[in-house]
PDB file of C-alpha atoms in Angstrom:
ATOM      1  CA  UNK A  23      84.287 107.616  82.980  1.00 62.00           C
ATOM      2  CA  UNK A  24      80.481 108.073  84.217  1.00 72.00           C
ATOM      3  CA  UNK A  25      78.962 111.508  84.231  1.00 87.00           C
ATOM      4  CA  UNK A  26      77.129 111.596  86.965  1.00 93.00           C
ATOM      5  CA  UNK A  27      75.083 114.809  88.128  1.00 95.00           C
ATOM      6  CA  UNK A  28      73.707 116.156  91.053  1.00 97.00           C
ATOM      7  CA  UNK A  29      71.351 118.942  91.545  1.00 97.00           C
ATOM      8  CA  UNK A  30      70.970 121.030  92.703  1.00 97.00           C
ATOM      9  CA  UNK A  31      74.372 121.953  94.429  1.00 95.00           C
ATOM     10  CA  UNK A  32      73.389 123.019  97.186  1.00 96.00           C
ATOM     11  CA  UNK A  33      70.355 123.808  99.387  1.00 96.00           C
ATOM     12  CA  UNK A  34      69.291 125.965 102.179  1.00 97.00           C
ATOM     13  CA  UNK A  35      65.646 124.695 103.982  1.00 97.00           C
ATOM     14  CA  UNK A  36      63.793 125.686 106.723  1.00 97.00           C
ATOM     15  CA  UNK A  37      63.211 123.478 109.621  1.00 97.00           C
ATOM     16  CA  UNK A  38      60.483 121.353 109.388  1.00 97.00           C
ATOM     17  CA  UNK A  39      60.291 121.634 105.691  1.00 97.00           C
ATOM     18  CA  UNK A  40      60.407 119.037 103.361  1.00 97.00           C
ATOM     19  CA  UNK A  41      62.637 118.790 100.222  1.00 97.00           C
ATOM     20  CA  UNK A  42      64.338 117.075  97.654  1.00 97.00           C
ATOM     21  CA  UNK A  43      67.283 116.227  94.845  1.00 95.00           C
ATOM     22  CA  UNK A  44      68.604 114.657  92.210  1.00 98.00           C
ATOM     23  CA  UNK A  45      71.018 112.241  90.607  1.00 97.00           C
ATOM     24  CA  UNK A  46      71.132 111.771  87.100  1.00 97.00           C
ATOM     25  CA  UNK A  47      73.780 108.709  85.439  1.00 94.00           C
ATOM     26  CA  UNK A  48      73.848 106.885  82.138  1.00 90.00           C
ATOM     27  CA  UNK A  49      71.183 104.567  82.156  1.00 86.00           C
ATOM     28  CA  UNK A  50      73.398 101.804  80.137  1.00 83.00           C
ATOM     29  CA  UNK A  51      75.503  98.978  82.118  1.00 79.00           C
ATOM     30  CA  UNK A  52      73.694  99.694  85.027  1.00 83.00           C
ATOM     31  CA  UNK A  53      74.254  97.373  88.328  1.00 87.00           C
ATOM     32  CA  UNK A  54      73.226 100.005  91.420  1.00 91.00           C
ATOM     33  CA  UNK A  55      72.970 102.884  92.690  1.00 94.00           C
ATOM     34  CA  UNK A  56      74.142 104.441  96.061  1.00 95.00           C
ATOM     35  CA  UNK A  57      73.235 107.133  98.199  1.00 97.00           C
ATOM     36  CA  UNK A  58      75.731 108.182 100.860  1.00 97.00           C
ATOM     37  CA  UNK A  59      75.425 111.210 103.568  1.00 97.00           C
ATOM     38  CA  UNK A  60      78.543 113.168 104.562  1.00 96.00           C
ATOM     39  CA  UNK A  61      78.345 115.413 107.152  1.00 95.00           C
ATOM     40  CA  UNK A  62      81.116 117.696 108.078  1.00 90.00           C
ATOM     41  CA  UNK A  63      84.277 116.149 110.071  1.00 89.00           C
ATOM     42  CA  UNK A  64      82.667 112.822 109.963  1.00 93.00           C
ATOM     43  CA  UNK A  65      83.007 109.885 106.974  1.00 94.00           C
ATOM     44  CA  UNK A  66      80.694 109.386 104.778  1.00 95.00           C
ATOM     45  CA  UNK A  67      77.803 106.631 105.430  1.00 96.00           C
ATOM     46  CA  UNK A  68      76.087 104.847 103.131  1.00 95.00           C
ATOM     47  CA  UNK A  69      71.849 105.542 102.965  1.00 97.00           C
ATOM     48  CA  UNK A  70      70.819 103.403 100.372  1.00 95.00           C
ATOM     49  CA  UNK A  71      71.900 100.934  97.695  1.00 93.00           C
ATOM     50  CA  UNK A  72      69.348 100.305  94.972  1.00 93.00           C
ATOM     51  CA  UNK A  73      69.442  97.701  92.730  1.00 89.00           C
ATOM     52  CA  UNK A  74      65.892  97.738  90.567  1.00 89.00           C
ATOM     53  CA  UNK A  75      64.337  99.636  88.024  1.00 90.00           C
ATOM     54  CA  UNK A  76      61.396 101.257  90.398  1.00 90.00           C
ATOM     55  CA  UNK A  77      63.133 100.485  93.884  1.00 92.00           C
ATOM     56  CA  UNK A  78      61.711 103.090  96.581  1.00 96.00           C
ATOM     57  CA  UNK A  79      63.972 102.416 100.387  1.00 96.00           C
ATOM     58  CA  UNK A  80      62.744 104.433 103.447  1.00 97.00           C
ATOM     59  CA  UNK A  81      64.848 104.821 106.861  1.00 96.00           C
ATOM     60  CA  UNK A  82      63.142 107.395 108.918  1.00 96.00           C
ATOM     61  CA  UNK A  83      62.507 110.728 107.157  1.00 97.00           C
ATOM     62  CA  UNK A  84      64.257 109.769 104.252  1.00 98.00           C
ATOM     63  CA  UNK A  85      63.599 107.857 101.188  1.00 98.00           C
ATOM     64  CA  UNK A  86      64.747 107.428  97.428  1.00 98.00           C
ATOM     65  CA  UNK A  87      63.760 106.430  94.152  1.00 98.00           C
ATOM     66  CA  UNK A  88      65.178 104.829  91.650  1.00 97.00           C
ATOM     67  CA  UNK A  89      64.797 104.877  87.666  1.00 96.00           C
ATOM     68  CA  UNK A  90      67.195 103.057  85.496  1.00 93.00           C
ATOM     69  CA  UNK A  91      65.466 103.038  82.111  1.00 93.00           C
ATOM     70  CA  UNK A  92      66.052 107.069  82.016  1.00 94.00           C
ATOM     71  CA  UNK A  93      68.985 107.248  84.798  1.00 94.00           C
ATOM     72  CA  UNK A  94      67.903 109.121  87.538  1.00 96.00           C
ATOM     73  CA  UNK A  95      66.974 108.805  91.482  1.00 97.00           C
ATOM     74  CA  UNK A  96      65.491 111.174  93.615  1.00 98.00           C
ATOM     75  CA  UNK A  97      66.283 111.683  97.206  1.00 98.00           C
ATOM     76  CA  UNK A  98      63.883 112.888  99.455  1.00 98.00           C
ATOM     77  CA  UNK A  99      63.861 114.383 103.530  1.00 98.00           C
ATOM     78  CA  UNK A 100      60.444 114.691 105.306  1.00 98.00           C
ATOM     79  CA  UNK A 101      59.823 117.299 107.557  1.00 97.00           C
ATOM     80  CA  UNK A 102      63.731 118.407 107.781  1.00 97.00           C
ATOM     81  CA  UNK A 103      65.737 118.513 110.754  1.00 97.00           C
ATOM     82  CA  UNK A 104      69.418 120.269 111.536  1.00 95.00           C
ATOM     83  CA  UNK A 105      70.585 116.893 111.775  1.00 95.00           C
ATOM     84  CA  UNK A 106      69.815 116.574 108.318  1.00 97.00           C
ATOM     85  CA  UNK A 107      72.523 119.443 107.424  1.00 97.00           C
ATOM     86  CA  UNK A 108      75.263 117.350 105.231  1.00 97.00           C
ATOM     87  CA  UNK A 109      76.539 116.511 101.889  1.00 97.00           C
ATOM     88  CA  UNK A 110      74.560 113.924  99.897  1.00 98.00           C
ATOM     89  CA  UNK A 111      76.283 111.867  97.639  1.00 97.00           C
ATOM     90  CA  UNK A 112      74.876 109.963  94.480  1.00 96.00           C
ATOM     91  CA  UNK A 113      77.285 107.202  93.125  1.00 94.00           C
ATOM     92  CA  UNK A 114      76.370 104.528  90.311  1.00 92.00           C
ATOM     93  CA  UNK A 115      77.956 101.598  90.172  1.00 86.00           C
ATOM     94  CA  UNK A 116      78.555  99.912  86.322  1.00 73.00           C
ATOM     95  CA  UNK A 117      80.339  96.999  87.481  1.00 72.00           C
ATOM     96  CA  UNK A 118      83.752  96.401  88.107  1.00 65.00           C
ATOM     97  CA  UNK A 119      83.612  96.830  91.906  1.00 72.00           C
ATOM     98  CA  UNK A 120      83.696 100.589  90.826  1.00 83.00           C
ATOM     99  CA  UNK A 121      81.993 103.645  92.052  1.00 90.00           C
ATOM    100  CA  UNK A 122      81.492 107.045  90.271  1.00 91.00           C
ATOM    101  CA  UNK A 123      80.368 109.412  92.294  1.00 93.00           C
ATOM    102  CA  UNK A 124      78.733 112.962  91.807  1.00 94.00           C
ATOM    103  CA  UNK A 125      79.935 116.667  93.108  1.00 94.00           C
ATOM    104  CA  UNK A 126      76.972 115.986  96.127  1.00 95.00           C
ATOM    105  CA  UNK A 127      74.477 118.141  97.184  1.00 97.00           C
ATOM    106  CA  UNK A 128      74.982 120.114 100.466  1.00 96.00           C
ATOM    107  CA  UNK A 129      71.950 120.693 102.106  1.00 97.00           C
ATOM    108  CA  UNK A 130      72.103 123.325 105.174  1.00 97.00           C
ATOM    109  CA  UNK A 131      69.059 122.997 107.517  1.00 97.00           C
ATOM    110  CA  UNK A 132      68.229 126.794 109.031  1.00 93.00           C
ATOM    111  CA  UNK A 133      66.582 126.413 112.784  1.00 89.00           C
TER     112      UNK A 133
ATOM    113  CA  UNK B   8      85.076  98.070 117.211  1.00 61.00           C
ATOM    114  CA  UNK B   9      85.117  97.466 113.971  1.00 69.00           C
ATOM    115  CA  UNK B  10      85.570 100.019 111.274  1.00 93.00           C
ATOM    116  CA  UNK B  11      88.240 101.555 108.891  1.00 96.00           C
ATOM    117  CA  UNK B  12      91.022 103.713 110.111  1.00 96.00           C
ATOM    118  CA  UNK B  13      93.237 106.153 108.408  1.00 96.00           C
ATOM    119  CA  UNK B  14      96.599 107.827 109.841  1.00 90.00           C
ATOM    120  CA  UNK B  15      97.786 110.252 110.004  1.00 91.00           C
ATOM    121  CA  UNK B  16      94.567 112.504 110.217  1.00 93.00           C
ATOM    122  CA  UNK B  17      96.919 115.672 108.702  1.00 95.00           C
ATOM    123  CA  UNK B  18     100.163 115.386 106.427  1.00 94.00           C
ATOM    124  CA  UNK B  19     102.510 118.008 105.555  1.00 94.00           C
ATOM    125  CA  UNK B  20     105.052 117.255 103.175  1.00 92.00           C
ATOM    126  CA  UNK B  21     107.759 119.112 100.903  1.00 92.00           C
ATOM    127  CA  UNK B  22     107.482 118.847  96.810  1.00 91.00           C
ATOM    128  CA  UNK B  23     109.500 116.124  95.696  1.00 91.00           C
ATOM    129  CA  UNK B  24     109.044 113.980  98.589  1.00 92.00           C
ATOM    130  CA  UNK B  25     107.254 110.123  98.483  1.00 94.00           C
ATOM    131  CA  UNK B  26     104.562 109.913 101.261  1.00 95.00           C
ATOM    132  CA  UNK B  27     102.879 107.207 102.182  1.00 96.00           C
ATOM    133  CA  UNK B  28      99.267 106.844 103.486  1.00 96.00           C
ATOM    134  CA  UNK B  29      97.833 104.352 105.546  1.00 96.00           C
ATOM    135  CA  UNK B  30      94.759 102.483 105.654  1.00 97.00           C
ATOM    136  CA  UNK B  31      93.523 100.033 108.000  1.00 97.00           C
ATOM    137  CA  UNK B  32      90.176  97.744 108.281  1.00 97.00           C
ATOM    138  CA  UNK B  33      89.036  95.065 110.970  1.00 96.00           C
ATOM    139  CA  UNK B  34      85.648  94.204 109.014  1.00 95.00           C
ATOM    140  CA  UNK B  35      86.874  91.570 106.922  1.00 94.00           C
ATOM    141  CA  UNK B  36      85.576  92.985 103.662  1.00 94.00           C
ATOM    142  CA  UNK B  37      87.694  91.926 100.677  1.00 93.00           C
ATOM    143  CA  UNK B  38      87.932  94.946  99.001  1.00 94.00           C
ATOM    144  CA  UNK B  39      89.311  98.328  99.568  1.00 96.00           C
ATOM    145  CA  UNK B  40      89.808 101.713  97.615  1.00 96.00           C
ATOM    146  CA  UNK B  41      91.159 104.902  97.763  1.00 97.00           C
ATOM    147  CA  UNK B  42      89.619 107.840  96.336  1.00 97.00           C
ATOM    148  CA  UNK B  43      90.432 111.503  96.295  1.00 97.00           C
ATOM    149  CA  UNK B  44      88.472 114.567  96.619  1.00 95.00           C
ATOM    150  CA  UNK B  45      89.578 118.090  95.500  1.00 93.00           C
ATOM    151  CA  UNK B  46      86.955 121.213  96.630  1.00 86.00           C
ATOM    152  CA  UNK B  47      83.995 121.378  94.300  1.00 82.00           C
ATOM    153  CA  UNK B  48      84.509 117.972  92.973  1.00 84.00           C
ATOM    154  CA  UNK B  49      83.141 114.451  93.854  1.00 86.00           C
ATOM    155  CA  UNK B  50      85.042 111.574  95.229  1.00 94.00           C
ATOM    156  CA  UNK B  51      87.732 110.106  92.642  1.00 95.00           C
ATOM    157  CA  UNK B  52      88.540 106.564  92.660  1.00 94.00           C
ATOM    158  CA  UNK B  53      92.644 106.419  92.597  1.00 97.00           C
ATOM    159  CA  UNK B  54      93.035 102.467  93.009  1.00 96.00           C
ATOM    160  CA  UNK B  55      91.021  99.599  94.192  1.00 94.00           C
ATOM    161  CA  UNK B  56      91.515  96.065  95.452  1.00 95.00           C
ATOM    162  CA  UNK B  57      89.288  92.876  95.624  1.00 92.00           C
ATOM    163  CA  UNK B  58      92.080  90.594  96.814  1.00 93.00           C
ATOM    164  CA  UNK B  59      94.904  90.596  98.385  1.00 95.00           C
ATOM    165  CA  UNK B  60      98.182  90.978  96.289  1.00 96.00           C
ATOM    166  CA  UNK B  61      95.929  92.293  93.430  1.00 95.00           C
ATOM    167  CA  UNK B  62      94.650  95.863  92.946  1.00 95.00           C
ATOM    168  CA  UNK B  63      92.968  97.572  89.869  1.00 94.00           C
ATOM    169  CA  UNK B  64      93.763 101.587  88.623  1.00 94.00           C
ATOM    170  CA  UNK B  65      90.776 103.858  88.927  1.00 93.00           C
ATOM    171  CA  UNK B  66      90.302 106.791  87.343  1.00 91.00           C
ATOM    172  CA  UNK B  67      93.178 108.639  88.784  1.00 95.00           C
ATOM    173  CA  UNK B  68      96.101 106.377  89.459  1.00 96.00           C
ATOM    174  CA  UNK B  69      98.935 108.328  87.701  1.00 96.00           C
ATOM    175  CA  UNK B  70     101.380 109.642  90.227  1.00 96.00           C
ATOM    176  CA  UNK B  71     100.328 106.944  93.215  1.00 97.00           C
ATOM    177  CA  UNK B  72     101.118 103.647  93.838  1.00 97.00           C
ATOM    178  CA  UNK B  73      99.509 100.792  96.071  1.00 98.00           C
ATOM    179  CA  UNK B  74     100.688  97.643  97.896  1.00 97.00           C
ATOM    180  CA  UNK B  75      97.911  94.757  99.355  1.00 98.00           C
ATOM    181  CA  UNK B  76     100.088  92.290 101.159  1.00 97.00           C
ATOM    182  CA  UNK B  77      97.161  91.512 103.962  1.00 97.00           C
ATOM    183  CA  UNK B  78      93.562  91.602 103.688  1.00 97.00           C
ATOM    184  CA  UNK B  79      93.267  94.153 106.261  1.00 97.00           C
ATOM    185  CA  UNK B  80      95.667  96.805 104.907  1.00 98.00           C
ATOM    186  CA  UNK B  81      95.799  99.027 101.874  1.00 98.00           C
ATOM    187  CA  UNK B  82      98.515 101.521 102.098  1.00 98.00           C
ATOM    188  CA  UNK B  83      98.722 104.261  99.416  1.00 97.00           C
ATOM    189  CA  UNK B  84     101.940 105.938  98.100  1.00 97.00           C
ATOM    190  CA  UNK B  85     101.499 109.281  96.498  1.00 96.00           C
ATOM    191  CA  UNK B  86     104.990 109.474  94.463  1.00 94.00           C
ATOM    192  CA  UNK B  87     106.896 112.967  93.500  1.00 90.00           C
ATOM    193  CA  UNK B  88     105.388 112.193  90.185  1.00 89.00           C
ATOM    194  CA  UNK B  89     101.715 113.321  90.985  1.00 90.00           C
ATOM    195  CA  UNK B  90     101.446 116.762  89.692  1.00 90.00           C
ATOM    196  CA  UNK B  91      98.913 117.885  92.624  1.00 92.00           C
ATOM    197  CA  UNK B  92      99.092 115.587  95.632  1.00 94.00           C
ATOM    198  CA  UNK B  93      97.555 118.323  97.718  1.00 95.00           C
ATOM    199  CA  UNK B  94      93.692 116.907  98.514  1.00 96.00           C
ATOM    200  CA  UNK B  95      91.621 115.023 101.109  1.00 96.00           C
ATOM    201  CA  UNK B  96      92.122 111.037 100.656  1.00 97.00           C
ATOM    202  CA  UNK B  97      89.423 108.957 101.822  1.00 98.00           C
ATOM    203  CA  UNK B  98      90.074 105.330 102.190  1.00 98.00           C
ATOM    204  CA  UNK B  99      87.012 102.672 102.048  1.00 96.00           C
ATOM    205  CA  UNK B 100      86.468  99.124 102.145  1.00 96.00           C
ATOM    206  CA  UNK B 101      82.892  96.747 101.024  1.00 93.00           C
ATOM    207  CA  UNK B 102      82.029  93.322 100.780  1.00 90.00           C
ATOM    208  CA  UNK B 103      82.288  91.715  97.393  1.00 83.00           C
ATOM    209  CA  UNK B 104      79.733  88.554  97.972  1.00 65.00           C
ATOM    210  CA  UNK B 105      76.604  90.291  96.994  1.00 62.00           C
ATOM    211  CA  UNK B 106      75.577  92.840  94.465  1.00 60.00           C
ATOM    212  CA  UNK B 107      74.652  96.615  95.687  1.00 70.00           C
ATOM    213  CA  UNK B 108      77.560  96.199  98.513  1.00 85.00           C
ATOM    214  CA  UNK B 109      77.728  99.320 100.662  1.00 91.00           C
ATOM    215  CA  UNK B 110      81.213 100.867 101.232  1.00 94.00           C
ATOM    216  CA  UNK B 111      82.334 101.948 104.478  1.00 95.00           C
ATOM    217  CA  UNK B 112      84.804 104.705 104.834  1.00 97.00           C
ATOM    218  CA  UNK B 113      87.590 106.003 107.133  1.00 97.00           C
ATOM    219  CA  UNK B 114      88.008 109.151 108.443  1.00 95.00           C
ATOM    220  CA  UNK B 115      90.179 110.487 105.989  1.00 96.00           C
ATOM    221  CA  UNK B 116      93.943 112.132 105.580  1.00 97.00           C
ATOM    222  CA  UNK B 117      94.459 115.555 104.420  1.00 96.00           C
ATOM    223  CA  UNK B 118      97.842 116.067 102.943  1.00 96.00           C
ATOM    224  CA  UNK B 119      99.605 119.195 102.337  1.00 95.00           C
ATOM    225  CA  UNK B 120     102.288 119.441  99.804  1.00 93.00           C
ATOM    226  CA  UNK B 121     104.062 122.413  99.771  1.00 91.00           C
TER     227      UNK B 121
END
């Protein structure tokens, strides 16, 4: 089983501040890296799927980078808003249509 | 509306009973998945299926069984052999025709076994 580490486990950020967190994964046999946002009482929703080393993706105030050679991805949120409060999950795919999820980073935005 | 439905939302069972969790999708996705979430842990893969009448074990398949008789449906049975069945169960589906497919999740079923 892959070892996927997300840090920090939880994070409290003031509204308007920017923040980032990390996903670390084994760099061997890499196919893709997924990021999901999971809001309370909702289903996880895909944010990004990244496949190439050096990939950078952006959706509104949220962006992500990927380094497959060293096995990490960063997720950035610019100008945090209360609606950004959620658990952010990363999951590498090393083939066979299987994702391995990290424990997640629980983000709370304080108004 | 396209999506994934899971029923019921909450399920209570006595120890020793088998229980089946429903998962249906109308997204025309080939692949379907079952995950389990426990407090403080990430989602763990129980079973997945890429095509009708075929499925593979995930990382924690012991005590569970699945079937895939229709493309739209992927029910999960939690058997009495599962030692710690109380958990939150999520079903997901995805396309298979490209790398980097995102998974779409259902609302989940919270199973409590006493």
